[in-house]
Coordinates of C-alpha atoms and ligand atoms in Angstrom, one line a residue:
M1 CA 0.0 0.0 0.0
D2 CA 1.7 3.2 -1.1
C3 CA -0.9 5.5 0.5
I4 CA 1.0 7.9 2.9
F5 CA -2.0 8.1 5.3
C6 CA -2.4 4.3 5.4
Q7 CA 1.3 4.2 6.3
I8 CA 0.7 6.6 9.2
V9 CA -2.3 4.5 10.3
A10 CA 0.0 1.4 10.2
G11 CA 2.8 3.2 12.2
E12 CA 5.2 2.9 9.2
V13 CA 5.5 6.6 8.9
P14 CA 5.9 8.4 12.2
S15 CA 3.5 11.1 13.3
Q16 CA 2.4 12.7 16.5
I17 CA -0.9 11.0 17.2
L18 CA -3.3 13.5 18.8
Y19 CA -6.3 11.1 18.9
Q20 CA -6.9 7.5 18.0
D21 CA -9.7 5.0 18.3
E22 CA -10.8 1.9 16.4
E23 CA -12.1 4.0 13.5
L24 CA -10.1 7.2 13.3
I25 CA -6.7 8.9 13.9
A26 CA -5.8 12.6 14.1
F27 CA -2.3 14.1 13.7
P28 CA -0.8 17.5 12.9
D29 CA -0.5 18.5 9.2
I30 CA 3.2 18.3 8.2
K31 CA 2.9 21.7 6.4
P32 CA 0.5 23.7 8.6
L33 CA -1.5 26.5 6.9
T34 CA -2.7 27.9 10.3
P35 CA -1.3 27.9 13.8
T36 CA -3.6 24.9 14.5
H37 CA -3.8 22.5 11.6
V38 CA -4.9 18.9 12.4
L39 CA -5.9 16.1 10.0
I40 CA -8.6 13.7 11.1
I41 CA -8.8 10.5 9.0
P42 CA -10.6 7.2 8.9
K43 CA -8.3 4.2 9.4
K44 CA -10.1 2.6 6.4
H45 CA -8.7 3.6 3.1
I46 CA -11.5 5.6 1.3
P47 CA -10.0 7.6 -1.6
S48 CA -12.3 10.6 -1.6
L49 CA -15.8 11.8 -0.8
L50 CA -16.9 10.4 -4.1
H51 CA -16.0 6.9 -2.9
L52 CA -18.1 7.2 0.3
S53 CA -20.7 4.4 0.5
E54 CA -23.8 4.7 2.5
A55 CA -22.3 2.3 5.0
D56 CA -19.3 4.6 5.5
L57 CA -21.4 7.8 6.2
P58 CA -21.3 7.5 10.0
V59 CA -17.6 7.9 10.0
I60 CA -18.0 11.5 8.8
G61 CA -20.1 12.4 11.8
H62 CA -17.5 10.7 14.0
M63 CA -14.8 12.8 12.3
V64 CA -16.8 16.0 13.0
N65 CA -17.3 15.0 16.7
I66 CA -13.5 14.3 17.2
A67 CA -12.6 17.6 15.3
N68 CA -14.9 19.5 17.7
Q69 CA -13.2 17.8 20.7
L70 CA -9.7 18.6 19.3
A71 CA -10.8 22.2 18.7
K72 CA -11.5 22.4 22.4
S73 CA -8.3 20.7 23.5
E74 CA -6.2 22.8 21.1
G75 CA -7.8 26.0 22.5
I76 CA -9.5 27.3 19.3
S77 CA -13.1 26.4 20.0
Q78 CA -14.0 29.9 21.2
S79 CA -11.9 31.9 18.7
G80 CA -13.4 29.8 15.8
Y81 CA -12.3 27.1 13.4
R82 CA -13.0 25.6 10.0
L83 CA -13.4 22.0 9.0
V84 CA -12.5 21.2 5.4
L85 CA -12.9 18.1 3.2
N86 CA -11.3 18.6 -0.2
C87 CA -12.5 16.4 -3.1
G88 CA -10.6 16.2 -6.4
N89 CA -8.4 18.4 -8.4
D90 CA -10.0 21.8 -8.3
A91 CA -10.4 21.5 -4.5
G92 CA -6.7 20.8 -4.2
Q93 CA -7.0 17.2 -2.9
I94 CA -3.5 15.8 -2.9
V95 CA -3.7 12.8 -0.7
P96 CA -6.2 10.2 -2.0
H97 CA -7.4 9.1 1.4
I98 CA -10.3 11.0 3.0
H99 CA -9.1 13.5 5.5
M100 CA -10.7 16.4 7.4
H101 CA -8.7 19.5 8.0
L102 CA -9.2 21.3 11.3
L103 CA -7.9 24.8 10.8
G104 CA -7.8 27.6 13.3
G105 CA -5.7 30.0 15.5
R106 CA -5.9 32.9 13.1
R107 CA -8.5 34.7 11.0
L108 CA -9.4 32.6 8.0
L109 CA -10.5 34.5 4.9
D110 CA -9.7 33.6 1.3
V111 CA -12.6 31.9 -0.5
F112 CA -15.1 33.3 2.0
D113 CA -14.0 36.9 1.7
Ligands
LIG201 P1 -5.3 17.8 0.7 O1 -4.7 19.0 -0.1 O2 -5.1 16.5 0.0 O3 -6.7 18.1 1.2 O4 -4.4 17.8 2.0 C1 -3.4 16.9 2.3 C2 -2.6 17.4 3.5 O5 -1.8 16.4 3.9 C3 -1.7 18.6 3.2 O6 -2.1 19.7 4.0 C4 -0.3 18.1 3.5 O7 0.5 19.1 4.1 C5 -0.6 16.9 4.4 N1 0.4 15.8 4.3 C6 0.9 15.3 3.2 N2 1.8 14.3 3.5 C7 1.8 14.3 4.9 C8 2.6 13.5 5.8 O8 3.4 12.6 5.5 N3 2.4 13.7 7.2 C9 1.5 14.7 7.6 N4 1.4 14.8 8.9 N5 0.8 15.4 6.7 C10 1.0 15.2 5.4
LIG202 ZN1 -5.0 5.2 2.5

């Protein structure tokens, strides 16, 4: 398996695990765009939102719940944060394994200006 996120799940590529359970792991983005930039991913290899089956849908709610908890533990829940799921080229999806970005710690503008 040459998926970098599957390698992180397997412990073959080191990462600082901020949260882990039977379904998900969360770790800091290697190239943070914001003071807090955490990735929340399912352990199961799902290439993108387009590949989500109905049976996989609950994992997305689980990811949101853990992202909310991490926003609190990282101290950005009151200042505000953004959860992002990129799908495909135009969205800038680089890693073909579903991941949720938790972004915060500074004012976020760009596409929502
Ligand atoms: P995308 O653009 O696909 O939505 O986001 C992929 C993210 O994964 C990028 O923000 C990138 O910095 C991050 N990333 C890519 N490779 C690694 C890695 O090996 N370790 C970690 N922690 N993050 C990575
Ligand atoms: Zn994968």
